[in-house]
Amino acid sequence: MQLESGNSASIITHKGITPELHPSVFTAHGVVIVGDVEIGEDSSVWFNSVIRGDVNYIRIGKRTNIQDMCMLHVTNNVWSLNIGDNVSVAHSVTLHGCTIHDYALIGIGARVLDGAIVNSDTIVAAGAVVLEGREIPPGTLAAGVPAKVIRELTDDEINRVRSTPNNYINYASVYKKEFEKHIKKQRKI
């Protein structure tokens, strides 16, 4: 039996720079974090995601979730990757040298490319591709290949964007508690 401790990432120093994770950050098994990366309080990085700050820096804010199998990278000396607070990056997303502002939701399998900007209270739909240098306005839904603004978000959708990070904080807490319970049980044996 194997349980997830929430501290399972491979943290790799590159060019003398070691990733800096707030002590509350949850990292699942299979996660690799390399180089000039900072991750804020109560954020989480889920199974088999890669965050590679080897040729530029990556900054991830507070209460942000990077879900399973995401790829986060940068462009050599040109485009860093900046992700704000309370952002949800869904399963199998690729973020490359872009900026994601607070309270955004990037849908399953989406791609956001170099120099693109996703503003707050925004959803990038599953499978969408936000091309280089494009900007998605606040409060909108962008979908398609290439991604285009489809419409403004409803109040319910904005509430979903804003509540999803709390769900992931709770999921991480459940994993940590289960692990701690197992360790306490093992100590009694």
PDB file of C-alpha atoms in Angstrom, residues 6-182:
ATOM      1  CA  GLY A   6       1.822  15.683  -0.258  1.00  0.00           C
ATOM      2  CA  ASN A   7       5.609  16.115  -0.348  1.00  0.00           C
ATOM      3  CA  SER A   8       6.415  13.711  -3.150  1.00  0.00           C
ATOM      4  CA  ALA A   9       7.826  15.963  -5.876  1.00  0.00           C
ATOM      5  CA  SER A  10      11.283  15.650  -7.339  1.00  0.00           C
ATOM      6  CA  ILE A  11      12.730  19.095  -6.577  1.00  0.00           C
ATOM      7  CA  ILE A  12      15.707  19.640  -8.884  1.00  0.00           C
ATOM      8  CA  THR A  13      18.321  22.378  -8.576  1.00  0.00           C
ATOM      9  CA  HIS A  14      19.411  23.775 -11.944  1.00  0.00           C
ATOM     10  CA  LYS A  15      22.198  26.332 -12.529  1.00  0.00           C
ATOM     11  CA  GLY A  16      22.459  26.697  -8.765  1.00  0.00           C
ATOM     12  CA  ILE A  17      18.790  27.642  -8.345  1.00  0.00           C
ATOM     13  CA  THR A  18      16.519  25.412  -6.270  1.00  0.00           C
ATOM     14  CA  PRO A  19      12.725  25.726  -6.535  1.00  0.00           C
ATOM     15  CA  GLU A  20      11.116  27.528  -3.573  1.00  0.00           C
ATOM     16  CA  LEU A  21       7.814  26.099  -2.362  1.00  0.00           C
ATOM     17  CA  HIS A  22       5.853  27.510   0.560  1.00  0.00           C
ATOM     18  CA  PRO A  23       5.745  24.802   3.295  1.00  0.00           C
ATOM     19  CA  SER A  24       1.971  24.392   2.777  1.00  0.00           C
ATOM     20  CA  VAL A  25       2.302  23.451  -0.913  1.00  0.00           C
ATOM     21  CA  PHE A  26       0.974  19.980  -1.776  1.00  0.00           C
ATOM     22  CA  THR A  27       2.955  18.029  -4.379  1.00  0.00           C
ATOM     23  CA  ALA A  28       1.799  14.597  -5.507  1.00  0.00           C
ATOM     24  CA  HIS A  29       3.777  11.579  -6.670  1.00  0.00           C
ATOM     25  CA  GLY A  30       5.440  11.959 -10.062  1.00  0.00           C
ATOM     26  CA  VAL A  31       5.683  15.766  -9.954  1.00  0.00           C
ATOM     27  CA  VAL A  32       8.970  17.261 -11.206  1.00  0.00           C
ATOM     28  CA  ILE A  33       9.873  20.880 -10.379  1.00  0.00           C
ATOM     29  CA  VAL A  34      13.113  22.255 -11.814  1.00  0.00           C
ATOM     30  CA  GLY A  35      15.109  25.447 -11.340  1.00  0.00           C
ATOM     31  CA  ASP A  36      13.817  28.990 -10.913  1.00  0.00           C
ATOM     32  CA  VAL A  37      10.305  28.215  -9.657  1.00  0.00           C
ATOM     33  CA  GLU A  38       8.392  29.748  -6.755  1.00  0.00           C
ATOM     34  CA  ILE A  39       5.030  28.402  -5.565  1.00  0.00           C
ATOM     35  CA  GLY A  40       2.831  30.224  -3.041  1.00  0.00           C
ATOM     36  CA  GLU A  41       0.884  29.234   0.049  1.00  0.00           C
ATOM     37  CA  ASP A  42      -1.814  26.533  -0.148  1.00  0.00           C
ATOM     38  CA  SER A  43      -1.131  25.789  -3.800  1.00  0.00           C
ATOM     39  CA  SER A  44      -1.057  22.235  -5.114  1.00  0.00           C
ATOM     40  CA  VAL A  45       0.647  20.357  -7.937  1.00  0.00           C
ATOM     41  CA  TRP A  46      -0.947  17.039  -8.853  1.00  0.00           C
ATOM     42  CA  PHE A  47       0.264  13.702 -10.163  1.00  0.00           C
ATOM     43  CA  ASN A  48       2.841  13.654 -12.984  1.00  0.00           C
ATOM     44  CA  SER A  49       2.967  17.388 -13.674  1.00  0.00           C
ATOM     45  CA  VAL A  50       6.222  19.027 -14.777  1.00  0.00           C
ATOM     46  CA  ILE A  51       7.182  22.614 -13.896  1.00  0.00           C
ATOM     47  CA  ARG A  52      10.442  23.433 -15.644  1.00  0.00           C
ATOM     48  CA  GLY A  53      12.041  26.775 -14.800  1.00  0.00           C
ATOM     49  CA  ASP A  54      15.351  25.938 -16.428  1.00  0.00           C
ATOM     50  CA  VAL A  55      15.785  28.742 -18.988  1.00  0.00           C
ATOM     51  CA  ASN A  56      13.573  31.436 -17.413  1.00  0.00           C
ATOM     52  CA  TYR A  57      11.552  31.789 -14.221  1.00  0.00           C
ATOM     53  CA  ILE A  58       8.127  30.469 -13.199  1.00  0.00           C
ATOM     54  CA  ARG A  59       6.009  32.095 -10.474  1.00  0.00           C
ATOM     55  CA  ILE A  60       2.836  30.469  -9.165  1.00  0.00           C
ATOM     56  CA  GLY A  61       0.669  32.361  -6.675  1.00  0.00           C
ATOM     57  CA  LYS A  62      -1.297  31.355  -3.605  1.00  0.00           C
ATOM     58  CA  ARG A  63      -4.160  28.812  -3.606  1.00  0.00           C
ATOM     59  CA  THR A  64      -3.480  27.829  -7.219  1.00  0.00           C
ATOM     60  CA  ASN A  65      -3.907  24.251  -8.400  1.00  0.00           C
ATOM     61  CA  ILE A  66      -1.897  22.619 -11.155  1.00  0.00           C
ATOM     62  CA  GLN A  67      -3.811  19.434 -11.912  1.00  0.00           C
ATOM     63  CA  ASP A  68      -2.576  16.047 -13.130  1.00  0.00           C
ATOM     64  CA  MET A  69      -0.196  15.810 -16.095  1.00  0.00           C
ATOM     65  CA  CYS A  70       0.297  19.530 -16.739  1.00  0.00           C
ATOM     66  CA  MET A  71       3.392  20.865 -18.500  1.00  0.00           C
ATOM     67  CA  LEU A  72       4.617  24.324 -17.478  1.00  0.00           C
ATOM     68  CA  HIS A  73       7.638  25.766 -19.271  1.00  0.00           C
ATOM     69  CA  VAL A  74       9.263  29.006 -20.427  1.00  0.00           C
ATOM     70  CA  THR A  75      11.182  30.456 -23.366  1.00  0.00           C
ATOM     71  CA  ASN A  76      14.920  30.986 -23.028  1.00  0.00           C
ATOM     72  CA  ASN A  77      15.560  34.556 -21.836  1.00  0.00           C
ATOM     73  CA  VAL A  78      12.338  35.780 -23.485  1.00  0.00           C
ATOM     74  CA  TRP A  79       9.097  34.584 -21.869  1.00  0.00           C
ATOM     75  CA  SER A  80       8.723  33.725 -18.196  1.00  0.00           C
ATOM     76  CA  LEU A  81       5.585  32.024 -16.851  1.00  0.00           C
ATOM     77  CA  ASN A  82       3.478  33.898 -14.296  1.00  0.00           C
ATOM     78  CA  ILE A  83       0.373  32.406 -12.708  1.00  0.00           C
ATOM     79  CA  GLY A  84      -1.628  34.439 -10.202  1.00  0.00           C
ATOM     80  CA  ASP A  85      -3.550  33.531  -7.061  1.00  0.00           C
ATOM     81  CA  ASN A  86      -6.615  31.269  -7.051  1.00  0.00           C
ATOM     82  CA  VAL A  87      -6.019  29.869 -10.539  1.00  0.00           C
ATOM     83  CA  SER A  88      -7.165  26.400 -11.612  1.00  0.00           C
ATOM     84  CA  VAL A  89      -5.061  24.738 -14.296  1.00  0.00           C
ATOM     85  CA  ALA A  90      -6.980  21.596 -15.290  1.00  0.00           C
ATOM     86  CA  HIS A  91      -5.641  18.186 -16.289  1.00  0.00           C
ATOM     87  CA  SER A  92      -3.107  17.950 -19.144  1.00  0.00           C
ATOM     88  CA  VAL A  93      -2.824  21.695 -19.727  1.00  0.00           C
ATOM     89  CA  THR A  94       0.295  23.183 -21.316  1.00  0.00           C
ATOM     90  CA  LEU A  95       1.290  26.692 -20.226  1.00  0.00           C
ATOM     91  CA  HIS A  96       4.330  28.068 -22.028  1.00  0.00           C
ATOM     92  CA  GLY A  97       5.806  31.496 -21.326  1.00  0.00           C
ATOM     93  CA  CYS A  98       2.454  33.166 -20.647  1.00  0.00           C
ATOM     94  CA  THR A  99       0.664  35.144 -17.931  1.00  0.00           C
ATOM     95  CA  ILE A 100      -2.451  33.869 -16.159  1.00  0.00           C
ATOM     96  CA  HIS A 101      -4.039  36.444 -13.845  1.00  0.00           C
ATOM     97  CA  ASP A 102      -5.890  35.716 -10.561  1.00  0.00           C
ATOM     98  CA  TYR A 103      -9.141  33.731 -10.626  1.00  0.00           C
ATOM     99  CA  ALA A 104      -8.790  32.105 -14.034  1.00  0.00           C
ATOM    100  CA  LEU A 105      -9.715  28.547 -15.023  1.00  0.00           C
ATOM    101  CA  ILE A 106      -7.745  26.888 -17.802  1.00  0.00           C
ATOM    102  CA  GLY A 107      -9.783  23.906 -19.088  1.00  0.00           C
ATOM    103  CA  ILE A 108      -8.666  20.325 -19.613  1.00  0.00           C
ATOM    104  CA  GLY A 109      -6.072  19.932 -22.349  1.00  0.00           C
ATOM    105  CA  ALA A 110      -5.892  23.642 -23.205  1.00  0.00           C
ATOM    106  CA  ARG A 111      -2.692  25.276 -24.448  1.00  0.00           C
ATOM    107  CA  VAL A 112      -1.657  28.844 -23.641  1.00  0.00           C
ATOM    108  CA  LEU A 113       1.423  29.901 -25.592  1.00  0.00           C
ATOM    109  CA  ASP A 114       4.274  32.433 -25.358  1.00  0.00           C
ATOM    110  CA  GLY A 115       3.336  35.995 -24.531  1.00  0.00           C
ATOM    111  CA  ALA A 116      -0.377  35.232 -24.180  1.00  0.00           C
ATOM    112  CA  ILE A 117      -2.306  36.835 -21.318  1.00  0.00           C
ATOM    113  CA  VAL A 118      -5.389  35.354 -19.664  1.00  0.00           C
ATOM    114  CA  ASN A 119      -7.116  37.934 -17.469  1.00  0.00           C
ATOM    115  CA  SER A 120      -9.100  37.456 -14.236  1.00  0.00           C
ATOM    116  CA  ASP A 121     -12.524  35.800 -13.983  1.00  0.00           C
ATOM    117  CA  THR A 122     -11.908  34.035 -17.270  1.00  0.00           C
ATOM    118  CA  ILE A 123     -12.365  30.491 -18.554  1.00  0.00           C
ATOM    119  CA  VAL A 124     -10.231  29.067 -21.328  1.00  0.00           C
ATOM    120  CA  ALA A 125     -12.313  26.111 -22.536  1.00  0.00           C
ATOM    121  CA  ALA A 126     -11.097  22.526 -22.678  1.00  0.00           C
ATOM    122  CA  GLY A 127      -8.891  21.905 -25.701  1.00  0.00           C
ATOM    123  CA  ALA A 128      -8.563  25.585 -26.608  1.00  0.00           C
ATOM    124  CA  VAL A 129      -5.291  27.000 -27.934  1.00  0.00           C
ATOM    125  CA  VAL A 130      -4.496  30.585 -26.963  1.00  0.00           C
ATOM    126  CA  LEU A 131      -1.973  31.663 -29.582  1.00  0.00           C
ATOM    127  CA  GLU A 132       1.252  33.578 -28.996  1.00  0.00           C
ATOM    128  CA  GLY A 133       0.745  37.163 -27.876  1.00  0.00           C
ATOM    129  CA  ARG A 134      -3.061  36.992 -27.637  1.00  0.00           C
ATOM    130  CA  GLU A 135      -4.961  38.457 -24.695  1.00  0.00           C
ATOM    131  CA  ILE A 136      -8.198  37.042 -23.296  1.00  0.00           C
ATOM    132  CA  PRO A 137     -10.267  39.863 -21.697  1.00  0.00           C
ATOM    133  CA  PRO A 138     -11.563  39.645 -18.100  1.00  0.00           C
ATOM    134  CA  GLY A 139     -14.877  37.922 -17.481  1.00  0.00           C
ATOM    135  CA  THR A 140     -15.008  35.964 -20.739  1.00  0.00           C
ATOM    136  CA  LEU A 141     -15.098  32.431 -22.118  1.00  0.00           C
ATOM    137  CA  ALA A 142     -12.507  31.685 -24.792  1.00  0.00           C
ATOM    138  CA  ALA A 143     -12.786  28.489 -26.832  1.00  0.00           C
ATOM    139  CA  GLY A 144     -11.562  26.906 -30.031  1.00  0.00           C
ATOM    140  CA  VAL A 145      -8.396  26.470 -32.054  1.00  0.00           C
ATOM    141  CA  PRO A 146      -7.273  29.170 -32.177  1.00  0.00           C
ATOM    142  CA  ALA A 147      -9.097  30.391 -29.067  1.00  0.00           C
ATOM    143  CA  LYS A 148     -11.587  33.196 -29.587  1.00  0.00           C
ATOM    144  CA  VAL A 149     -13.814  34.978 -27.097  1.00  0.00           C
ATOM    145  CA  ILE A 150     -17.230  33.309 -27.299  1.00  0.00           C
ATOM    146  CA  ARG A 151     -19.129  35.363 -24.725  1.00  0.00           C
ATOM    147  CA  GLU A 152     -19.064  36.923 -21.298  1.00  0.00           C
ATOM    148  CA  LEU A 153     -19.219  34.598 -18.294  1.00  0.00           C
ATOM    149  CA  THR A 154     -22.389  34.275 -16.255  1.00  0.00           C
ATOM    150  CA  ASP A 155     -22.352  35.003 -12.528  1.00  0.00           C
ATOM    151  CA  ASP A 156     -22.622  31.237 -11.887  1.00  0.00           C
ATOM    152  CA  GLU A 157     -19.557  30.576 -14.045  1.00  0.00           C
ATOM    153  CA  ILE A 158     -17.548  33.276 -12.284  1.00  0.00           C
ATOM    154  CA  ASN A 159     -18.540  31.738  -8.949  1.00  0.00           C
ATOM    155  CA  ARG A 160     -17.333  28.342 -10.227  1.00  0.00           C
ATOM    156  CA  VAL A 161     -13.991  29.844 -11.271  1.00  0.00           C
ATOM    157  CA  ARG A 162     -13.672  31.427  -7.827  1.00  0.00           C
ATOM    158  CA  SER A 163     -14.705  28.297  -5.857  1.00  0.00           C
ATOM    159  CA  THR A 164     -12.612  25.666  -7.653  1.00  0.00           C
ATOM    160  CA  PRO A 165      -9.339  26.565  -5.862  1.00  0.00           C
ATOM    161  CA  ASN A 166     -10.997  25.872  -2.491  1.00  0.00           C
ATOM    162  CA  ASN A 167     -11.974  22.417  -3.727  1.00  0.00           C
ATOM    163  CA  TYR A 168      -8.322  21.622  -4.444  1.00  0.00           C
ATOM    164  CA  ILE A 169      -7.185  22.942  -1.068  1.00  0.00           C
ATOM    165  CA  ASN A 170      -9.697  20.522   0.475  1.00  0.00           C
ATOM    166  CA  TYR A 171      -8.568  17.590  -1.743  1.00  0.00           C
ATOM    167  CA  ALA A 172      -4.954  18.147  -0.684  1.00  0.00           C
ATOM    168  CA  SER A 173      -6.024  18.271   2.958  1.00  0.00           C
ATOM    169  CA  VAL A 174      -7.761  14.895   2.649  1.00  0.00           C
ATOM    170  CA  TYR A 175      -4.605  13.284   1.199  1.00  0.00           C
ATOM    171  CA  LYS A 176      -2.432  14.776   3.939  1.00  0.00           C
ATOM    172  CA  LYS A 177      -4.814  13.679   6.712  1.00  0.00           C
ATOM    173  CA  GLU A 178      -4.996  10.145   5.349  1.00  0.00           C
ATOM    174  CA  PHE A 179      -1.205   9.957   5.257  1.00  0.00           C
ATOM    175  CA  GLU A 180      -0.874  11.336   8.803  1.00  0.00           C
ATOM    176  CA  LYS A 181      -3.476   8.856  10.064  1.00  0.00           C
ATOM    177  CA  HIS A 182      -1.504   5.992   8.509  1.00  0.00           C
TER     178      HIS A 182
END
